[in-house]
Every structure is written in C-alpha cells, then in structure tokens.
C-alpha cells in the first residue's frame, strides 16, 4: 500500500514539476500577480501531497521545517505583501529590478518540488533493518571539551562580539569565530549522545550536566542577541526527540513554528533596542528575517539572465571555510575577492547595501549553477536527508548526520546549501576525537 501511495505521489509531483519547468519559459517578464499565485498554488498542492505521503511519521522533522521556512521565504512577499509601497521594503529601500519577481518565484517553486521528489523517492528505505548491537556513547570527554569551549569563547570576547555587532554595528571578524564553529558542532553532539544512550538503553538515566551546560550557553547567546546559535544548539535535540521517541503531530508542528517565529521576532526587537509599535505593526514583519534574503532570488534571476551563472565560483567560500585561513590564501592566489566567492557578499555588493543582504538556498544555487544546479542539488538534498532519516535509531553515524542537518532546518532557508559542509566536517572530527563507545 505504501509503495502504491508513494508511486502515485511521485507521479503527481513529477507532473507538477514538469508544468513549472514549462511555465518558466513563458513566465511574464514583469511582476504578474496571477503568475506568482499559480506558482504558489502548485507548491501548496505539492506540499500537501508531501505531508499526506509522510502521514504517520514525525512532522517536526528537518524536511517539514525546511519546507515551511522556504514557503514563507519565497511566497509571503510576492503573493501577500507586494505593492508599489512595499516593493523595496525588504531591500532596505535599495532598488532592484522587480520585473524578475515572477521568474524568481517560478525558479524557487521548481527547486522546492525537486526537493520533495528526491525525498519521497527514498521512502521505500524507511524499514531498513539493522543487526548490529547498538552501544551507548561515553559523553564524559566531550562534556569536558564543551566546558572548555564555553570558557574560552567567553574569555576571548566571543559573546561581546555579538553585542558589538547588534548594538554598535561593528562587523569585523575575530578569532572567536573559529571557536564558535566548534561550539556549533560540539554542543548538538553532546545532547544527541544523551538521547542516543536513552534510545539504546531505556534504563539509562540522562546526565543533567550536558543538558544544563547547553541551556546555559544557549541562554547566553540569546542574551547577546544571537538567536541563530541558540537555535543551532537545541533545534537538533528537539527534532531528534520526535524522531527517536515520540512522533510529533502536525498540530505540534504548527504550535512550535508559530510560537518560535513570534519569540524570535521579539528577540530581534530586543537586541535592536527599538520599541514595538503596535499601531503601525504589520503581520509580515514577523517574517522579516526570511523576506530580506528573498530579494536575492530576484537578483539572481536577473544576473544569470544577463551574465550567466558563476559556474560554482560564488559558492567557493563555503568549501574553503572548512580549512582555517584557506579563504584568504586561495583568494590571493586566484586574484578574486570575497564578493566573487560568496553569494551573500555578491548580492550585498550588487544592490549596494551596507547592512548585508544574506542569501538563500535557491538564489545561491541558481547564481552558481543555473536551473540545472537548483534541480540537482535540491533533489540530492531531499534524497540524502531521507536516507539518513531512514536509519535513525539503528545507526549512530546516520543519526548523527541527520541531527546536524536538523539543526539547520530553519537557518538553511536563508543560507547557502553548502553552509552545512563545515558542520558535517567538524562533527566527524569531534566524533572521532571525543566520542567513544561503552564497552
């Protein structure tokens, strides 16, 4: 029955995908409300089919949170907000060619449906068996390492750096950024090990120290205005509770996401020091963190249309970020700048912003590889995520990799898809160095 349902869903999704690809060639060359509504409706139908296909699974998953974030990012502005007064609201008042909105929305829709197809194609592996004897993981060494990381990050001014960024506008890179990468990888691993041990042995008593330490550093990040880092620490654990122990319903997903969006919005105002004006408040400002990088989708469509894609150059920085100091060395050898090797810096320079435009998954891929890149990498991401998800609880390494991806479920919507590479790299290194099995 599952196989029949899967085949039918894939067939319908492929029809919708084909329609979007064909529609891309006739999409209006200016903003057209009918065009963006058509793409939005197709994506909603596809997403509804995807949720139906995943009926009975944990809804609070990487895939669902990732797709919900993407839908908000790509459709709220062009479908519900766009008008002559708001056209440049989320580009800090800077001009861009809004004639590319319709095309950008269509490209994004193709990418999202590609992700769903790739993910559902792997559903037949959900019942993969495992005959290995599962072992608990010793968390003592990693707990000590995380404690040292927290102390070191505080002493070298890591938390103060965020205060300088959000309060004083100072954006200089510091040595603390290298420690931050380790924190972003080590603390989720620390929490995952506790959950893994409980899954392997139901009599295992959770250690309070790793949980308390993680709560303290996450709260510290929130106090200095860094919502992203607090989310990177605890979102993997929240999702993995649903995957390992108790499946979360669609209702719980809606409660979690809506309350999370509101809480993060309040923190945004808290760190900016601006009072909330309820009289002039508009609902879409709740999603401003998503709507600002959405502008890059239209700029990517414009740049590729006029000059072609960068053939991977604009994602080079993500690969080099794995190795300390590799970026400056390679840029010097190739005679390029950070604006050439990073889509977020490229878009910021292209529109002339001083605040930073960021990037998003689709814009990053389209600028680097064109439509083929969007389809291929979104399909691949969907397939890989479900391959790992199918082995949660029966294979430690797959559980670890999915957990790392889960932490990026919301953030990845407004980042490069290759941003996850350094997390995987450092997770593997930390797992080898600090995570030992109980004999």
Short mmCIF file of C-alpha atoms in Angstrom, two decimals:
data_model
loop_
_atom_site.label_atom_id
_atom_site.label_comp_id
_atom_site.label_asym_id
_atom_site.label_seq_id
_atom_site.Cartn_x
_atom_site.Cartn_y
_atom_site.Cartn_z
CA UNK A 1 0.00 0.00 0.00
CA UNK A 2 2.83 2.41 0.92
CA UNK A 3 4.59 1.64 -2.36
CA UNK A 4 1.42 2.33 -4.38
CA UNK A 5 0.81 5.57 -2.49
CA UNK A 6 4.44 6.58 -3.00
CA UNK A 7 4.35 5.90 -6.74
CA UNK A 8 1.14 7.89 -7.15
CA UNK A 9 2.53 10.83 -5.19
CA UNK A 10 5.77 10.84 -7.17
CA UNK A 11 3.83 10.74 -10.44
CA UNK A 12 1.73 13.75 -9.46
CA UNK A 13 4.78 15.66 -8.18
CA UNK A 14 6.61 14.97 -11.46
CA UNK A 15 3.63 16.34 -13.39
CA UNK A 16 3.63 19.48 -11.25
CA UNK A 17 7.42 19.80 -11.67
CA UNK A 18 7.11 19.47 -15.46
CA UNK A 19 4.40 22.12 -15.50
CA UNK A 20 6.61 24.55 -13.56
CA UNK A 21 9.60 23.96 -15.85
CA UNK A 22 7.46 24.58 -18.93
CA UNK A 23 5.84 27.60 -17.30
CA UNK A 24 9.29 29.08 -16.62
CA UNK A 25 9.79 29.60 -20.35
CA UNK A 26 6.59 31.65 -20.69
CA UNK A 27 6.59 33.36 -17.31
CA UNK A 28 5.85 37.11 -17.69
CA UNK A 29 8.88 39.38 -17.88
CA UNK A 30 7.39 41.69 -15.26
CA UNK A 31 5.66 41.25 -11.92
CA UNK A 32 2.39 39.42 -12.51
CA UNK A 33 0.13 38.54 -9.58
CA UNK A 34 -1.54 35.70 -11.49
CA UNK A 35 1.85 34.15 -12.25
CA UNK A 36 3.09 34.15 -8.65
CA UNK A 37 -0.27 32.85 -7.39
CA UNK A 38 -0.10 29.98 -9.90
CA UNK A 39 3.39 29.01 -8.65
CA UNK A 40 2.27 29.38 -5.05
CA UNK A 41 -0.78 27.16 -5.58
CA UNK A 42 1.28 24.49 -7.34
CA UNK A 43 3.74 24.45 -4.45
CA UNK A 44 0.93 24.28 -1.87
CA UNK A 45 -0.59 21.29 -3.71
CA UNK A 46 2.82 19.61 -3.87
CA UNK A 47 3.49 20.27 -0.20
CA UNK A 48 0.04 18.91 0.76
CA UNK A 49 0.79 15.73 -1.16
CA UNK A 50 4.15 15.54 0.55
CA UNK A 51 2.57 15.81 4.01
CA UNK A 52 -0.01 13.18 3.06
CA UNK A 53 2.77 10.88 1.90
CA UNK A 54 4.50 11.36 5.26
CA UNK A 55 1.34 10.64 7.24
CA UNK A 56 2.20 8.72 10.38
CA UNK A 57 5.78 9.99 10.54
CA UNK A 58 7.21 12.68 12.78
CA UNK A 59 6.05 16.06 11.44
CA UNK A 60 8.58 18.01 13.49
CA UNK A 61 11.38 16.94 11.16
CA UNK A 62 14.14 18.60 9.16
CA UNK A 63 12.24 18.16 5.92
CA UNK A 64 8.96 19.70 7.05
CA UNK A 65 10.57 22.62 8.93
CA UNK A 66 12.86 23.26 5.96
CA UNK A 67 9.94 23.35 3.52
CA UNK A 68 7.76 25.54 5.76
CA UNK A 69 10.64 28.02 6.10
CA UNK A 70 11.17 28.03 2.34
CA UNK A 71 7.48 28.58 1.60
CA UNK A 72 7.40 31.58 3.95
CA UNK A 73 10.62 32.97 2.47
CA UNK A 74 9.61 32.71 -1.19
CA UNK A 75 5.84 33.37 -1.21
CA UNK A 76 4.78 35.72 1.61
CA UNK A 77 6.23 38.81 -0.08
CA UNK A 78 5.23 38.30 -3.75
CA UNK A 79 1.79 36.81 -3.00
CA UNK A 80 0.58 38.74 0.06
CA UNK A 81 2.76 41.83 0.54
CA UNK A 82 3.91 43.19 -2.82
CA UNK A 83 2.52 46.54 -3.88
CA UNK A 84 4.05 49.83 -5.08
CA UNK A 85 4.59 50.93 -1.47
CA UNK A 86 6.33 47.73 -0.27
CA UNK A 87 8.28 46.71 -3.37
CA UNK A 88 11.62 47.82 -1.87
CA UNK A 89 10.68 47.43 1.80
CA UNK A 90 12.83 44.34 2.33
CA UNK A 91 15.81 45.55 0.31
CA UNK A 92 16.41 48.41 2.78
CA UNK A 93 14.90 50.83 0.27
CA UNK A 94 17.54 49.95 -2.33
CA UNK A 95 16.39 49.41 -5.91
CA UNK A 96 16.35 46.09 -7.72
CA UNK A 97 14.57 45.00 -10.89
CA UNK A 98 11.16 43.82 -9.68
CA UNK A 99 10.37 42.59 -13.19
CA UNK A 100 12.20 39.39 -12.20
CA UNK A 101 9.89 38.57 -9.27
CA UNK A 102 7.67 36.26 -11.31
CA UNK A 103 10.64 34.38 -12.72
CA UNK A 104 12.31 34.13 -9.32
CA UNK A 105 9.17 32.67 -7.75
CA UNK A 106 8.89 30.07 -10.51
CA UNK A 107 12.55 29.03 -10.10
CA UNK A 108 12.04 28.67 -6.34
CA UNK A 109 8.95 26.52 -6.92
CA UNK A 110 10.90 24.20 -9.19
CA UNK A 111 13.57 23.81 -6.53
CA UNK A 112 11.12 23.02 -3.73
CA UNK A 113 9.25 20.40 -5.75
CA UNK A 114 12.62 18.87 -6.74
CA UNK A 115 13.43 18.51 -3.04
CA UNK A 116 10.09 16.78 -2.36
CA UNK A 117 10.56 14.34 -5.23
CA UNK A 118 14.08 13.43 -4.10
CA UNK A 119 12.89 12.93 -0.53
CA UNK A 120 9.89 10.77 -1.37
CA UNK A 121 11.90 8.59 -3.77
CA UNK A 122 13.81 7.33 -0.71
CA UNK A 123 10.76 6.43 1.37
CA UNK A 124 10.98 2.76 0.40
CA UNK A 125 14.06 2.53 2.64
CA UNK A 126 12.14 3.52 5.78
CA UNK A 127 12.10 -0.02 7.14
CA UNK A 128 15.79 -0.76 6.73
CA UNK A 129 16.77 -3.48 9.19
CA UNK A 130 19.88 -3.50 11.32
CA UNK A 131 21.50 -6.44 13.04
CA UNK A 132 24.35 -4.62 14.76
CA UNK A 133 24.47 -4.47 18.53
CA UNK A 134 23.93 -0.82 19.43
CA UNK A 135 26.28 0.68 22.01
CA UNK A 136 25.93 3.69 24.25
CA UNK A 137 28.32 6.63 23.84
CA UNK A 138 30.56 7.94 26.61
CA UNK A 139 29.90 11.67 26.95
CA UNK A 140 32.45 12.48 29.65
CA UNK A 141 35.32 13.60 27.43
CA UNK A 142 33.04 15.66 25.18
CA UNK A 143 31.43 17.30 28.24
CA UNK A 144 34.86 18.45 29.42
CA UNK A 145 35.70 19.75 25.95
CA UNK A 146 32.40 21.68 25.70
CA UNK A 147 33.04 23.26 29.10
CA UNK A 148 36.46 24.45 27.95
CA UNK A 149 34.95 25.78 24.72
CA UNK A 150 32.39 27.83 26.62
CA UNK A 151 35.01 29.30 28.96
CA UNK A 152 37.42 30.02 26.09
CA UNK A 153 34.71 31.66 23.98
CA UNK A 154 33.75 33.92 26.87
CA UNK A 155 37.35 34.89 27.68
CA UNK A 156 38.32 35.80 24.11
CA UNK A 157 35.28 38.06 23.76
CA UNK A 158 33.01 35.90 21.63
CA UNK A 159 29.80 37.00 23.33
CA UNK A 160 30.96 40.61 23.42
CA UNK A 161 31.46 40.41 19.65
CA UNK A 162 27.73 39.82 19.14
CA UNK A 163 26.94 42.83 21.33
CA UNK A 164 29.29 44.92 19.19
CA UNK A 165 27.61 43.67 16.01
CA UNK A 166 23.99 44.20 17.05
CA UNK A 167 24.35 47.29 19.23
CA UNK A 168 27.28 49.14 17.65
CA UNK A 169 27.28 47.83 14.07
CA UNK A 170 30.88 46.54 14.26
CA UNK A 171 31.24 43.60 11.87
CA UNK A 172 34.95 42.83 11.99
CA UNK A 173 35.87 39.14 12.04
CA UNK A 174 37.57 37.91 15.20
CA UNK A 175 39.48 34.85 16.36
CA UNK A 176 36.37 33.83 18.32
CA UNK A 177 34.71 32.79 15.05
CA UNK A 178 36.88 29.67 14.92
CA UNK A 179 35.82 28.67 18.44
CA UNK A 180 32.20 29.41 17.51
CA UNK A 181 32.29 26.79 14.73
CA UNK A 182 33.41 24.18 17.28
CA UNK A 183 30.63 25.24 19.67
CA UNK A 184 28.04 24.95 16.91
CA UNK A 185 29.15 21.36 16.29
CA UNK A 186 30.13 20.12 19.77
CA UNK A 187 27.04 21.09 21.78
CA UNK A 188 24.46 19.46 19.46
CA UNK A 189 26.65 16.33 19.51
CA UNK A 190 26.71 16.44 23.32
CA UNK A 191 22.90 16.49 23.51
CA UNK A 192 22.49 13.86 20.80
CA UNK A 193 24.67 11.40 22.71
CA UNK A 194 22.38 11.65 25.72
CA UNK A 195 19.33 10.96 23.55
CA UNK A 196 21.12 8.11 21.77
CA UNK A 197 22.05 6.45 25.05
CA UNK A 198 18.43 6.66 26.21
CA UNK A 199 17.28 5.12 22.93
CA UNK A 200 19.77 2.27 23.16
CA UNK A 201 19.09 1.61 26.84
CA UNK A 202 15.69 2.63 28.22
CA UNK A 203 17.06 2.34 31.77
CA UNK A 204 19.78 4.91 31.08
CA UNK A 205 19.48 7.99 33.27
CA UNK A 206 20.09 11.22 31.38
CA UNK A 207 23.09 13.18 32.62
CA UNK A 208 21.99 16.61 33.78
CA UNK A 209 25.35 18.33 33.27
CA UNK A 210 25.39 18.25 29.41
CA UNK A 211 21.79 19.47 29.33
CA UNK A 212 22.40 22.22 31.88
CA UNK A 213 25.60 23.37 30.17
CA UNK A 214 23.80 23.52 26.81
CA UNK A 215 20.94 25.51 28.35
CA UNK A 216 23.38 28.00 29.88
CA UNK A 217 25.30 28.69 26.67
CA UNK A 218 22.11 28.84 24.58
CA UNK A 219 20.62 31.34 27.03
CA UNK A 220 23.89 33.33 26.92
CA UNK A 221 23.63 33.52 23.13
CA UNK A 222 20.04 34.74 23.39
CA UNK A 223 21.03 37.42 25.88
CA UNK A 224 23.59 38.88 23.44
CA UNK A 225 21.09 38.72 20.56
CA UNK A 226 22.34 35.62 18.69
CA UNK A 227 19.15 33.68 18.00
CA UNK A 228 20.79 31.55 15.32
CA UNK A 229 23.40 29.99 17.61
CA UNK A 230 20.86 29.22 20.33
CA UNK A 231 18.73 27.52 17.68
CA UNK A 232 21.68 25.55 16.29
CA UNK A 233 22.33 24.09 19.74
CA UNK A 234 18.81 23.00 20.71
CA UNK A 235 16.85 22.50 17.47
CA UNK A 236 18.66 19.20 16.67
CA UNK A 237 17.74 17.82 20.10
CA UNK A 238 14.12 18.96 19.77
CA UNK A 239 13.75 17.29 16.39
CA UNK A 240 15.58 14.13 17.46
CA UNK A 241 13.22 13.65 20.43
CA UNK A 242 10.43 13.31 17.89
CA UNK A 243 12.46 11.00 15.66
CA UNK A 244 13.79 8.73 18.41
CA UNK A 245 10.98 8.63 20.96
CA UNK A 246 7.62 10.29 20.29
CA UNK A 247 6.37 11.36 16.87
CA UNK A 248 5.08 14.90 16.83
CA UNK A 249 1.77 15.73 15.17
CA UNK A 250 1.01 18.39 12.60
CA UNK A 251 -0.68 20.39 15.36
CA UNK A 252 2.51 20.33 17.43
CA UNK A 253 4.48 21.46 14.37
CA UNK A 254 2.21 24.48 13.91
CA UNK A 255 2.40 25.39 17.60
CA UNK A 256 6.19 25.04 17.66
CA UNK A 257 6.79 27.03 14.48
CA UNK A 258 4.34 29.86 15.16
CA UNK A 259 5.49 30.34 18.75
CA UNK A 260 9.11 30.13 17.63
CA UNK A 261 8.62 32.79 14.96
CA UNK A 262 6.97 35.14 17.44
CA UNK A 263 9.66 34.55 20.09
CA UNK A 264 12.48 35.15 17.61
CA UNK A 265 10.77 38.33 16.38
CA UNK A 266 10.52 39.67 19.93
CA UNK A 267 14.22 38.91 20.43
CA UNK A 268 15.01 40.78 17.22
CA UNK A 269 13.44 43.92 18.62
CA UNK A 270 15.06 43.32 21.98
CA UNK A 271 18.55 43.25 20.51
CA UNK A 272 17.89 46.30 18.31
CA UNK A 273 16.71 48.37 21.24
CA UNK A 274 13.64 49.56 19.30
CA UNK A 275 10.23 49.72 20.99
CA UNK A 276 7.48 47.65 19.36
CA UNK A 277 4.89 49.99 17.82
CA UNK A 278 1.64 48.00 17.81
CA UNK A 279 -0.28 50.74 15.99
CA UNK A 280 1.82 50.58 12.81
CA UNK A 281 2.67 46.88 13.09
CA UNK A 282 2.11 44.70 10.01
CA UNK A 283 1.86 40.90 10.31
CA UNK A 284 4.51 40.25 7.68
CA UNK A 285 7.16 41.93 9.82
CA UNK A 286 7.16 38.71 11.85
CA UNK A 287 8.90 37.11 8.86
CA UNK A 288 11.33 39.93 8.06
CA UNK A 289 14.33 37.64 8.63
CA UNK A 290 13.04 35.49 5.77
CA UNK A 291 11.75 38.24 3.48
CA UNK A 292 15.01 40.20 3.31
CA UNK A 293 17.11 37.37 1.78
CA UNK A 294 14.19 36.53 -0.52
CA UNK A 295 15.11 39.64 -2.54
CA UNK A 296 18.24 37.80 -3.65
CA UNK A 297 16.10 35.34 -5.61
CA UNK A 298 15.08 38.12 -7.98
CA UNK A 299 18.62 39.48 -8.23
CA UNK A 300 19.94 36.00 -9.00
CA UNK A 301 17.39 35.62 -11.81
CA UNK A 302 18.45 38.99 -13.21
CA UNK A 303 22.20 38.34 -13.02
CA UNK A 304 22.02 34.88 -14.59
CA UNK A 305 19.69 36.17 -17.29
CA UNK A 306 22.15 38.93 -18.23
CA UNK A 307 25.58 37.45 -17.47
CA UNK A 308 25.09 33.73 -16.94
CA UNK A 309 25.85 31.71 -13.81
CA UNK A 310 29.19 31.77 -12.00
CA UNK A 311 29.86 28.04 -12.59
CA UNK A 312 30.37 27.45 -8.89
CA UNK A 313 32.61 30.42 -8.09
CA UNK A 314 30.04 32.08 -5.81
CA UNK A 315 29.91 29.03 -3.52
CA UNK A 316 33.69 28.59 -3.30
CA UNK A 317 33.85 30.30 0.10
CA UNK A 318 31.66 27.60 1.66
CA UNK A 319 34.12 24.87 0.68
CA UNK A 320 37.13 26.89 1.79
CA UNK A 321 35.55 27.74 5.16
CA UNK A 322 36.26 24.21 6.34
CA UNK A 323 40.00 24.94 6.48
CA UNK A 324 41.17 27.89 8.63
CA UNK A 325 42.79 30.72 6.60
CA UNK A 326 42.16 28.84 3.32
CA UNK A 327 39.89 31.59 2.02
CA UNK A 328 42.46 34.40 2.17
CA UNK A 329 45.17 32.18 0.66
CA UNK A 330 43.05 30.95 -2.26
CA UNK A 331 41.56 34.40 -2.94
CA UNK A 332 45.07 35.82 -3.15
CA UNK A 333 46.27 33.08 -5.50
CA UNK A 334 43.23 33.39 -7.79
CA UNK A 335 43.08 37.17 -7.64
CA UNK A 336 39.45 37.25 -6.52
CA UNK A 337 37.58 38.85 -3.62
CA UNK A 338 35.02 37.60 -1.13
CA UNK A 339 32.31 39.21 -3.29
CA UNK A 340 33.26 36.84 -6.11
CA UNK A 341 33.34 33.69 -3.96
CA UNK A 342 30.28 34.18 -1.75
CA UNK A 343 26.72 34.74 -2.95
CA UNK A 344 25.76 36.66 0.20
CA UNK A 345 28.61 39.14 -0.31
CA UNK A 346 27.89 39.23 -4.05
CA UNK A 347 24.24 40.22 -3.53
CA UNK A 348 25.16 42.80 -0.88
CA UNK A 349 27.62 44.46 -3.27
CA UNK A 350 25.30 44.12 -6.27
CA UNK A 351 22.47 46.04 -4.64
CA UNK A 352 24.81 48.44 -2.81
CA UNK A 353 23.76 47.56 0.73
CA UNK A 354 25.83 48.21 3.83
CA UNK A 355 23.62 46.09 6.11
CA UNK A 356 24.17 42.78 4.35
CA UNK A 357 21.57 41.05 2.18
CA UNK A 358 22.48 37.49 3.06
CA UNK A 359 21.44 34.79 0.61
CA UNK A 360 19.00 31.89 0.33
CA UNK A 361 19.19 28.30 -0.84
CA UNK A 362 17.65 28.78 -4.29
CA UNK A 363 19.35 32.10 -5.10
CA UNK A 364 22.72 30.65 -4.08
CA UNK A 365 22.32 27.59 -6.30
CA UNK A 366 20.85 29.48 -9.25
CA UNK A 367 23.61 32.09 -9.22
CA UNK A 368 26.28 29.37 -9.06
CA UNK A 369 24.89 26.66 -11.37
CA UNK A 370 21.71 27.90 -13.06
CA UNK A 371 18.45 25.96 -13.17
CA UNK A 372 20.21 22.59 -13.53
CA UNK A 373 22.05 23.23 -10.28
CA UNK A 374 18.83 24.13 -8.47
CA UNK A 375 17.13 20.93 -9.60
CA UNK A 376 20.11 18.63 -9.00
CA UNK A 377 21.19 19.85 -5.56
CA UNK A 378 17.67 20.27 -4.16
CA UNK A 379 16.81 16.76 -5.37
CA UNK A 380 20.06 15.46 -3.85
CA UNK A 381 19.42 17.21 -0.53
CA UNK A 382 15.97 15.64 -0.31
CA UNK A 383 17.30 12.19 -1.12
CA UNK A 384 20.24 12.31 1.29
CA UNK A 385 18.18 13.65 4.19
CA UNK A 386 15.70 10.79 3.93
CA UNK A 387 18.47 8.19 3.55
CA UNK A 388 19.86 9.36 6.89
CA UNK A 389 16.41 9.64 8.42
CA UNK A 390 15.57 6.06 7.49
CA UNK A 391 18.42 4.82 9.69
CA UNK A 392 17.79 6.99 12.75
CA UNK A 393 18.00 4.87 15.88
CA UNK A 394 19.60 1.91 14.13
CA UNK A 395 22.86 3.50 13.00
CA UNK A 396 24.74 6.07 15.08
CA UNK A 397 26.52 7.80 12.20
CA UNK A 398 23.33 8.27 10.17
CA UNK A 399 21.55 9.56 13.28
CA UNK A 400 24.42 11.99 13.86
CA UNK A 401 24.39 13.34 10.30
CA UNK A 402 20.62 13.79 10.25
CA UNK A 403 20.82 15.56 13.60
CA UNK A 404 23.36 18.01 12.18
CA UNK A 405 21.09 18.67 9.21
CA UNK A 406 18.11 19.08 11.53
CA UNK A 407 19.85 21.94 13.32
CA UNK A 408 19.95 23.83 10.03
CA UNK A 409 16.29 23.18 9.13
CA UNK A 410 15.25 26.81 9.54
CA UNK A 411 18.55 28.61 9.05
CA UNK A 412 19.39 26.82 5.79
CA UNK A 413 16.46 28.50 4.05
CA UNK A 414 18.37 31.79 4.23
CA UNK A 415 21.87 30.42 3.68
CA UNK A 416 23.90 28.54 1.10
CA UNK A 417 23.11 24.85 0.85
CA UNK A 418 26.84 24.22 1.17
CA UNK A 419 26.94 26.04 4.50
CA UNK A 420 26.28 22.64 6.11
CA UNK A 421 29.60 21.19 4.89
CA UNK A 422 31.69 22.60 7.72
CA UNK A 423 29.21 21.32 10.30
CA UNK A 424 29.48 17.82 8.91
CA UNK A 425 33.27 18.08 8.79
CA UNK A 426 33.70 19.26 12.38
CA UNK A 427 31.07 16.82 13.65
CA UNK A 428 33.00 13.94 12.14
CA UNK A 429 36.26 15.21 13.64
CA UNK A 430 34.72 15.68 17.09
CA UNK A 431 33.02 12.30 16.89
CA UNK A 432 36.37 10.62 16.15
CA UNK A 433 38.28 12.52 18.85
CA UNK A 434 35.83 12.65 21.74
CA UNK A 435 33.00 10.16 21.34
CA UNK A 436 33.87 6.67 22.50
CA UNK A 437 31.60 3.67 22.89
CA UNK A 438 30.89 2.00 26.19
CA UNK A 439 32.44 -1.47 26.08
#
